[in-house]
Coordinates of C-alpha atoms in Angstrom, one line a residue:
X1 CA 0.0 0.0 0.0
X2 CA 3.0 2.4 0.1
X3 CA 4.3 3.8 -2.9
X4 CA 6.9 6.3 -3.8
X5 CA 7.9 8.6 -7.0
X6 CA 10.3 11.3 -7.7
X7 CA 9.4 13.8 -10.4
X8 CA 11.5 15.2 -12.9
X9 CA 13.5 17.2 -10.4
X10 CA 13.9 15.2 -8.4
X11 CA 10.9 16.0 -5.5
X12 CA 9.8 12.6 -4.3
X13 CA 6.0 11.8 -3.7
X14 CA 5.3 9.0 -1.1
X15 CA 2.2 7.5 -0.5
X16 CA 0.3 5.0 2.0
X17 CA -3.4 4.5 0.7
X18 CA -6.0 3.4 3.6
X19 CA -9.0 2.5 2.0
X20 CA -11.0 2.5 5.4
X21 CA -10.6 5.7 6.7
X22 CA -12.7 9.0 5.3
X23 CA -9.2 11.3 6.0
X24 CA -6.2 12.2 4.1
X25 CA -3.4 14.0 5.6
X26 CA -0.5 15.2 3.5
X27 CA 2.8 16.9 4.2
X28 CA 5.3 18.9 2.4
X29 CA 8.6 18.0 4.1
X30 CA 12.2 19.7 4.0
X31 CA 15.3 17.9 5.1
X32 CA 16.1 21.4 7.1
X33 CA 16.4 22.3 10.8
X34 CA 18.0 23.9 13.3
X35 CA 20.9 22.1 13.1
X36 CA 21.6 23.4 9.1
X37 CA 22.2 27.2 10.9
X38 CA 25.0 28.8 11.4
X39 CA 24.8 30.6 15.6
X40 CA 24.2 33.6 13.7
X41 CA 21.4 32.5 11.5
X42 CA 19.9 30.2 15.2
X43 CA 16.1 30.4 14.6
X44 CA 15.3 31.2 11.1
X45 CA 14.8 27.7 9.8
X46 CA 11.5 28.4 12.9
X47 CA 10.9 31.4 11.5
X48 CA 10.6 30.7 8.0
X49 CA 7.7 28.3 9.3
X50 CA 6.1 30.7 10.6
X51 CA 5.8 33.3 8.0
X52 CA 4.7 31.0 5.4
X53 CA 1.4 31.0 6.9
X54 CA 1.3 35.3 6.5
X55 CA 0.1 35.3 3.0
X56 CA 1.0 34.7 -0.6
X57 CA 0.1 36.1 -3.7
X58 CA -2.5 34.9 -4.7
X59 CA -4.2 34.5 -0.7
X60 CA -4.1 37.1 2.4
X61 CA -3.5 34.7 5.9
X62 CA -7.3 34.8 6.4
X63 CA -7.9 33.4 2.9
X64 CA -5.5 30.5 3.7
X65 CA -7.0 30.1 7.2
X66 CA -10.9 29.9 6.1
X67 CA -9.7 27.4 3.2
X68 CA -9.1 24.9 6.0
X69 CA -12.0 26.3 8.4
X70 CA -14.2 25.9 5.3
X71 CA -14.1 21.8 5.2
X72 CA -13.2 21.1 8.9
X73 CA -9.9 20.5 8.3
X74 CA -6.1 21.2 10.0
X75 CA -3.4 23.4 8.8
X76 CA -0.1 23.2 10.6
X77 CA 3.2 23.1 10.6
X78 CA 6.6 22.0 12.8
X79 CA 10.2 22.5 13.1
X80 CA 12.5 20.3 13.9
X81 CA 16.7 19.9 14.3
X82 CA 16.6 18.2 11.5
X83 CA 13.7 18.5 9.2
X84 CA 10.2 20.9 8.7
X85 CA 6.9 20.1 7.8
X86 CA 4.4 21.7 6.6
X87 CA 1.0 19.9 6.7
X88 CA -2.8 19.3 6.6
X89 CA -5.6 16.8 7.5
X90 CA -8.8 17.2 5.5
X91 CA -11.7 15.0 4.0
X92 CA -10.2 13.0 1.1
X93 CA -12.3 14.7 -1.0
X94 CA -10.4 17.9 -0.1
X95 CA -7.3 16.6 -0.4
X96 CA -7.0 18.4 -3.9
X97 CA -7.4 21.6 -2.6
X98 CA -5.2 21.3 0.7
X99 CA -2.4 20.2 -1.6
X100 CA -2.7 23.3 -4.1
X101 CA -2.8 25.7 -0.9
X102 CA 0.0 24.0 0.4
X103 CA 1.9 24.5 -2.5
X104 CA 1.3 27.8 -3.0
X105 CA 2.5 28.7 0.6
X106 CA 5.6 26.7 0.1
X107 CA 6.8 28.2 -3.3
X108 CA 4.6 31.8 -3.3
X109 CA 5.0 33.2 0.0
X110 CA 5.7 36.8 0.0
X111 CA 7.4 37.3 3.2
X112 CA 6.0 40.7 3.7
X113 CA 8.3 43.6 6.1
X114 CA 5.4 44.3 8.2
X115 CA 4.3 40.1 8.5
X116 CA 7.9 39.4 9.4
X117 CA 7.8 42.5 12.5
X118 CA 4.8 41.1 13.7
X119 CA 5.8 37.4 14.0
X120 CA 8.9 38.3 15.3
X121 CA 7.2 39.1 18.4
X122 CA 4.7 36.2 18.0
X123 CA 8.3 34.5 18.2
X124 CA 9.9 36.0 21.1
X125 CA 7.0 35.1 22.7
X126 CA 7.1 31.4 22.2
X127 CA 10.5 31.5 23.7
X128 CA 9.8 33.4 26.8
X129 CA 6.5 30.8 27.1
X130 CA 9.8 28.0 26.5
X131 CA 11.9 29.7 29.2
X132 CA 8.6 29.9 31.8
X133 CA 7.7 26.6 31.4
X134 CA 10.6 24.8 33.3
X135 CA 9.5 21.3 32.5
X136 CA 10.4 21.8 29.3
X137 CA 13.0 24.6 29.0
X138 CA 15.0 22.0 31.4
X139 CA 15.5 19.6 27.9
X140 CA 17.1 23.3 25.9
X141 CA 19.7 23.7 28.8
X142 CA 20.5 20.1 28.3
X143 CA 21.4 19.7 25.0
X144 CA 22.8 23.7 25.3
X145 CA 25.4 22.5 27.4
X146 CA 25.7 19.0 26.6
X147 CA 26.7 19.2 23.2
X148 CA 27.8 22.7 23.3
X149 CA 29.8 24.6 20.8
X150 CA 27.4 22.3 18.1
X151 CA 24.1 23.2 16.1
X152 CA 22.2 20.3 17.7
X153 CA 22.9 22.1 20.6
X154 CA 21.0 25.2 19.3
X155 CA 17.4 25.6 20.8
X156 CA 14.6 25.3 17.3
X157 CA 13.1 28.8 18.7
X158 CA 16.3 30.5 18.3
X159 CA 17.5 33.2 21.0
X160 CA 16.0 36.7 21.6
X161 CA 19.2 38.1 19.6
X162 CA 19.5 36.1 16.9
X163 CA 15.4 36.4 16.3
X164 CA 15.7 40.2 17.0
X165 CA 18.7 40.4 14.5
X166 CA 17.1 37.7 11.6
X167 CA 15.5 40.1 8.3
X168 CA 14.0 39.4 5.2
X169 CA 17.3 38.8 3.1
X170 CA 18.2 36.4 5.6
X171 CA 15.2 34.5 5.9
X172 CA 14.5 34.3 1.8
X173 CA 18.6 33.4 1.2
X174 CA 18.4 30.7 3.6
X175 CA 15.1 29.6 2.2
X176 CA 16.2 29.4 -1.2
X177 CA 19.9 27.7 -0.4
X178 CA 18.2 24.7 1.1
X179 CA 14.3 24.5 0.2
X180 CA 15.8 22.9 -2.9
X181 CA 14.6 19.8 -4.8
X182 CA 17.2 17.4 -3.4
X183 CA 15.9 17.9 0.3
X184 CA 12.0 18.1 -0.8
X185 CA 9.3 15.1 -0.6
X186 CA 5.8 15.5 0.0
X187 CA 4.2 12.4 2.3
X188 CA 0.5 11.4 2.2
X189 CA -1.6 8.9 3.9
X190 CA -5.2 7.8 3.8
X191 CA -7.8 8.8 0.9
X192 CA -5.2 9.1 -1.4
X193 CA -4.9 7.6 -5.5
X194 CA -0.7 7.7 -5.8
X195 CA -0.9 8.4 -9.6
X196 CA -3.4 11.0 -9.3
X197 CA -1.2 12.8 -6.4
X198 CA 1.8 12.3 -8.1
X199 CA 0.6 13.4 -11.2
X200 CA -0.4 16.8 -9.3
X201 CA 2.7 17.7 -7.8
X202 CA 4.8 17.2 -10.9
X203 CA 2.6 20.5 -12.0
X204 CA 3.0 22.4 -8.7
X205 CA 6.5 21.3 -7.5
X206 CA 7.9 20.9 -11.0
X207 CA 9.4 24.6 -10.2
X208 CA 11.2 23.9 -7.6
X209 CA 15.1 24.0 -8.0
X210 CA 17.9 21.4 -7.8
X211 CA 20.6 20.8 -5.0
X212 CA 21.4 23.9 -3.1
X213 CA 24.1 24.5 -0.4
X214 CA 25.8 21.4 0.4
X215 CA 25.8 20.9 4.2
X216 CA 28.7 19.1 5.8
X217 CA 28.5 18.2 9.1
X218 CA 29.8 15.8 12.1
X219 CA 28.2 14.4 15.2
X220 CA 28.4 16.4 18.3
X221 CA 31.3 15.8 21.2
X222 CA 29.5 15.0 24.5
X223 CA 30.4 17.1 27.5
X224 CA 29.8 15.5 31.0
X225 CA 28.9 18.4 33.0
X226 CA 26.9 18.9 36.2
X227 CA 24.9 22.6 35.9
X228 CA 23.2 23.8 38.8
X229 CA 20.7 26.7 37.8
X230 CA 19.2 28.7 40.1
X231 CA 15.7 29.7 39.1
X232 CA 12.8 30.6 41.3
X233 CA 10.4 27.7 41.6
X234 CA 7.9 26.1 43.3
X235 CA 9.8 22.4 42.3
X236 CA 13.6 21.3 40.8
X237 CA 13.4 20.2 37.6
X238 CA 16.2 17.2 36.8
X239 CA 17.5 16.1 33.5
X240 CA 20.5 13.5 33.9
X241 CA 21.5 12.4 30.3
X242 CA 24.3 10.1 28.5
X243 CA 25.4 9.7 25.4
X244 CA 22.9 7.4 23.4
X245 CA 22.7 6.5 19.5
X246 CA 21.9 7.5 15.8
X247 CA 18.0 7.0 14.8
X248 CA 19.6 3.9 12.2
X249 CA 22.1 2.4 14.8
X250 CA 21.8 -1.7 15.2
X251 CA 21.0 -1.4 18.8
X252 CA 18.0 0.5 18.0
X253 CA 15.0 -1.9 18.8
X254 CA 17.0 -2.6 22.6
X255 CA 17.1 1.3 22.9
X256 CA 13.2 1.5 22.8
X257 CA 13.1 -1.5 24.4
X258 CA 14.9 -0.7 27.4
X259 CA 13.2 3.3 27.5
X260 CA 10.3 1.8 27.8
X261 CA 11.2 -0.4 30.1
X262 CA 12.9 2.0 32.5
X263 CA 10.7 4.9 32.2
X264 CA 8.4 4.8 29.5
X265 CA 5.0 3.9 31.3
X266 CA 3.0 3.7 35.2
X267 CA 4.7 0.2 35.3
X268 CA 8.2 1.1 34.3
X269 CA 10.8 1.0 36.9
X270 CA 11.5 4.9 37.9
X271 CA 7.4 5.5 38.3
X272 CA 7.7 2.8 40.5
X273 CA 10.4 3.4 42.2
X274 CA 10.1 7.1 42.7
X275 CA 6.6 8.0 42.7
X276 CA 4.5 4.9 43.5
X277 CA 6.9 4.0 46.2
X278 CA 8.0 7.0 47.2
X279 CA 5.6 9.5 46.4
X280 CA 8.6 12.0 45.5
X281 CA 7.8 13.2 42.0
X282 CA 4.5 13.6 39.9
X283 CA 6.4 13.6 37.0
X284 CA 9.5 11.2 36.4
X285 CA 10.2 9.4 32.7
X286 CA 13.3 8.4 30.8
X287 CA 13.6 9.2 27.0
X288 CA 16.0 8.4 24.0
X289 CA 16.9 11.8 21.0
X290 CA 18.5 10.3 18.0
X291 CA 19.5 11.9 14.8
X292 CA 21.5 11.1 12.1
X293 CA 24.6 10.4 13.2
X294 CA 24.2 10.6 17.0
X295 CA 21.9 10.9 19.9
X296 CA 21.5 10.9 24.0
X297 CA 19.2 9.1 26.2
X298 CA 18.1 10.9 29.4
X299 CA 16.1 11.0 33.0
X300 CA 13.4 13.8 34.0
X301 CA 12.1 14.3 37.2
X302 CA 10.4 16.9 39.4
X303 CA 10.4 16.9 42.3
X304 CA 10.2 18.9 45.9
X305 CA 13.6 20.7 46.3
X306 CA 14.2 18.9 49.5
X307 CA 14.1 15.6 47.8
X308 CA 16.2 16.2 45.0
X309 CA 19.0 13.9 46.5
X310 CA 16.9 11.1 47.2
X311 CA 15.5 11.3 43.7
X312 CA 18.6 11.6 42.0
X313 CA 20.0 8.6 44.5
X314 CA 17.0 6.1 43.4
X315 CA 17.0 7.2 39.7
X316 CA 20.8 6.5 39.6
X317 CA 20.7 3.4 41.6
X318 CA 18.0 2.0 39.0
X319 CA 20.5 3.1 36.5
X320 CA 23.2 0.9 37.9
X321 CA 21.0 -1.7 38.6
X322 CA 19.7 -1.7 34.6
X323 CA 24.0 -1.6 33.5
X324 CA 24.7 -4.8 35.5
X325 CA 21.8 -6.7 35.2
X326 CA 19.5 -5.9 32.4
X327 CA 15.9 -6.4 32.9
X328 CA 14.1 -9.4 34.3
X329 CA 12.3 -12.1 31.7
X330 CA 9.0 -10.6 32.8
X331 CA 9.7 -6.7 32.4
X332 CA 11.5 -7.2 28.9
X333 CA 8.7 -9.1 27.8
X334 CA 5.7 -6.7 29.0
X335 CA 8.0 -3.7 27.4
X336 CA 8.0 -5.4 23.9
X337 CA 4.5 -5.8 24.2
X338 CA 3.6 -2.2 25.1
X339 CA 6.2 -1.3 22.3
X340 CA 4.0 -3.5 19.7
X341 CA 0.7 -2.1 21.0
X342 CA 1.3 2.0 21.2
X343 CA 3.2 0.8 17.9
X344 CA -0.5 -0.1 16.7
X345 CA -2.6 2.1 18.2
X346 CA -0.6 4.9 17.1
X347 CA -0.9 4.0 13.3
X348 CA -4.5 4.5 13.2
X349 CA -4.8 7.9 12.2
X350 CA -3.7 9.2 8.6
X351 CA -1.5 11.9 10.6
X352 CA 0.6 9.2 12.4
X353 CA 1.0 7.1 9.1
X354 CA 2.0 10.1 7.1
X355 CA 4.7 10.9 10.0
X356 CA 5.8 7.5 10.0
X357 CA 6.4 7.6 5.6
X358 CA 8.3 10.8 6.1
X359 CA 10.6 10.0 9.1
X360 CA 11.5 6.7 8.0
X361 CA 12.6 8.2 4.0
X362 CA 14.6 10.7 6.3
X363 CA 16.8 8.3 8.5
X364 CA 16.5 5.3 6.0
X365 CA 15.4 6.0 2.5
X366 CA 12.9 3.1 2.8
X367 CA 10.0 1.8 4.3
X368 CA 10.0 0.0 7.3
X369 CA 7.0 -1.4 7.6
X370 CA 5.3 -2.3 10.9
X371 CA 6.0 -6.5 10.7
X372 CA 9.8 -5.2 10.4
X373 CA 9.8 -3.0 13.0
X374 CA 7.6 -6.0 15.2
X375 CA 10.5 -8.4 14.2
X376 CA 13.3 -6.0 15.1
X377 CA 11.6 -5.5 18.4
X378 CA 10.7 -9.2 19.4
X379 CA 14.1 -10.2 18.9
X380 CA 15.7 -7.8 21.4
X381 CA 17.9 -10.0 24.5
X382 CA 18.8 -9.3 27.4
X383 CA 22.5 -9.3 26.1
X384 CA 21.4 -6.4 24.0
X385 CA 19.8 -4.4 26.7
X386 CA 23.0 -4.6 29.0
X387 CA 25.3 -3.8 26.3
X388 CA 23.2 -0.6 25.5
X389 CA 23.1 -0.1 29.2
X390 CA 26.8 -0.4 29.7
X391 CA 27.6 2.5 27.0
X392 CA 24.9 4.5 28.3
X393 CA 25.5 4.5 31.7
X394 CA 29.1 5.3 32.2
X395 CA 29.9 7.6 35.1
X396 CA 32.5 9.5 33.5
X397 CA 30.0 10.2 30.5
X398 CA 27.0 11.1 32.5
X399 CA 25.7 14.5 32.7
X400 CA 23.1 16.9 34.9
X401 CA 21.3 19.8 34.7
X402 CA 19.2 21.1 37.6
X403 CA 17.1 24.1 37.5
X404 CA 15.1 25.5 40.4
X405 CA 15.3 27.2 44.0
X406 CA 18.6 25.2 45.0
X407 CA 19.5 28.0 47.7
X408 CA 23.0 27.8 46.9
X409 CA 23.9 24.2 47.0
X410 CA 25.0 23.0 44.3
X411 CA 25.4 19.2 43.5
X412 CA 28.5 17.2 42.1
X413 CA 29.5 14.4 40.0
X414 CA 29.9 12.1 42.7
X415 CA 26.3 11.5 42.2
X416 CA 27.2 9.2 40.1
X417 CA 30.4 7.5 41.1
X418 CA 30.2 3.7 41.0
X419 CA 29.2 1.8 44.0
X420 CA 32.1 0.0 46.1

């Protein structure tokens, strides 16, 4: 049921037809994120999302917006460090339409002086919402410090001076370096005849030129740093974080295995530990961010400032405990399980299966269908989870940020020294 094209220049056109559904979603993707900018340039590959919403020549914003509003459908769009989409969801009898006002925002946007000053502040906004909302902000400072000095390191949103600084030159030179044919596929799932769609966006996207700036780039160097940020707060946010691996690494299926596993659910072992137990955190998960060529798993937590130690001594004894041992017969089996079913449940809805097409001809060129991915994931052992473990979990690698009211005291690495 998936099929893919690539027109004359080179635009590919991938398709997953669901006969059973009444929906089509479709999304013009760009192999373009933050981490293509240059520090100066941090944020425009955001802003550029932004603005092609603000009007084209042939529709005023409102115009685009009531197209959508008209027929009950979605018009959205997302940046990434390593790829934007623009998208919609609409009746599949719209999906015609959604794809010609797509295009046109993609290739006739007009990027107009006084558009661009008012989203600037719709943007500086966002990031001061980012920097007030601690649970999140928390993940920035991470990967800021982390991988510093690298433009995965770079927050998506950009920084109030580069945003303040980024103008119109900028944002339509760096739009037409890299929005170029080579990086360029549109995705579509659901009510959707391949040929026809095809067909259509050889007219629309025909336009759209060849290879543009060639990026060269290498994975980050990790940085095993303990940051203590003082911050006025009602909790203390914790993020401890290793390095982890690429999105197409080998020991991929034992990665979401063992997330899972550790922190990925109620019945994984740091909700357990900390908050069922305990009752020390509301909020406590583990999580893997992969890219290309490299990646990091992490721990976050909050929790009451006055239990931050005993947090941080339970999360990193369950750490340990996972690097020596694995995970028992019963735990790896109930994680595959809840891998395979949010696997399934999550590919009911056209959105999710056009996701799913884009990402995997991003990190793979191919399909990988859902009985692959099943396979990959049954045949996971506990030899692969404590090899994953042992080069995630190295004390010398390991790294923390906390952010909250810490009254001065500041936390060291001997958090996680290895036991005796």
């Amino acid at each position: 049921m998936i099929q893919k094209s690539v027109i004359g220049n080179g635009v590919r056109i991938l398709t997953e037809a669901m006969p059973q559904v009444v929906s089509s979603s479709i999304g013009i993707w760009v192999e373009n994120g933050s981490r293509y900018e240059e520090p100066a340039e941090n944020g425009t590959s955001h802003f550029i999302e932004h603005l092609l919403f603000k009007g084209t020549k042939k529709r005023t914003a409102a115009q685009i917006a009531e197209a959508f509003d008209a027929v009950g459908g979605v018009l959205n769009a997302f940046t990434g460090k390593e790829y934007t989409c623009y998208y919609a969801k609409v009746l599949g009898k719209d999906l015609e339409m959604a794809t010609e006002v797509l295009a046109d925002i993609f290739l006739e946007s007009v990027f107009d002086p006084a558009e661009i000053e008012r989203e600037r502040q719709v943007v500086l906004q966002e990031i001061s919402q980012a920097e007030d909302t601690p649970d999140d902000f928390i993940h920035d400072l991470f990967t800021e410090n982390f991988w510093k000095g690298h433009p995965l390191a770079l927050p998506i949103f950009g920084s109030v001076e580069t945003v303040n600084k980024i103008d119109r030159e900028q944002l339509t030179s760096f739009m037409a370096a890299r929005y170029r044919s080579s990086r360029v596929f549109i995705a579509a799932a659901g009510q959707v005849e391949h040929e026809r769609l095809t067909a259509k966006c050889a007219g629309l996207f025909g336009g759209v030129a060849g290879d543009g700036k060639v990026e060269k780039f290498s994975p980050p160097v990790d940085r095993p740093l303990v940051l203590n940020r003082e911050k006025k707060l009602e909790q203390a946010h914790i993020c401890i974080g290793g390095p982890g691996i690429s999105q197409s690494h080998r020991l991929r299926y034992a990665a979401y295995v063992l997330n899972t596993a550790l922190g990925g659910g109620m019945s994984s072992r740091l909700f357990q530990e900390v908050r069922e137990k305990r009752g020390r955190v509301y909020s406590i998960y583990s999580f893997i961010s992969s890219f290309i060529d490299s990646g990091y798993f992490g721990v976050y937590a909050g929790t009451n400032p006055e239990w931050v130690d005993e947090v941080l001594e339970v999360t990193v004894a369950e750490l340990r405990k996972v690097e020596r041992d694995g995970l028992e017969p019963v735990e790896l089996a109930r994680a595959k399980s809840q891998l395979q079913g949010n696997m399934l449940l999550g590919m009911e809805s056209t959105d999710s299966r056009m996701n799913r097409l884009a990402r995997n001809e991003i990190y793979f060129r191919r399909d990988v269908s859902l009985d692959e991915l099943s396979v990959g994931i049954e045949a996971v052992t506990n030899d692969n989870i404590v090899e994953l473990a042992s080069s995630w979990y190295q004390p010398d690698k390991l790294a923390m940020v906390l952010l909250g009211d810490l009254k001065g005291r500041k936390i060291g690495r001997d958090i996680f020294a290895p036991l005796a």
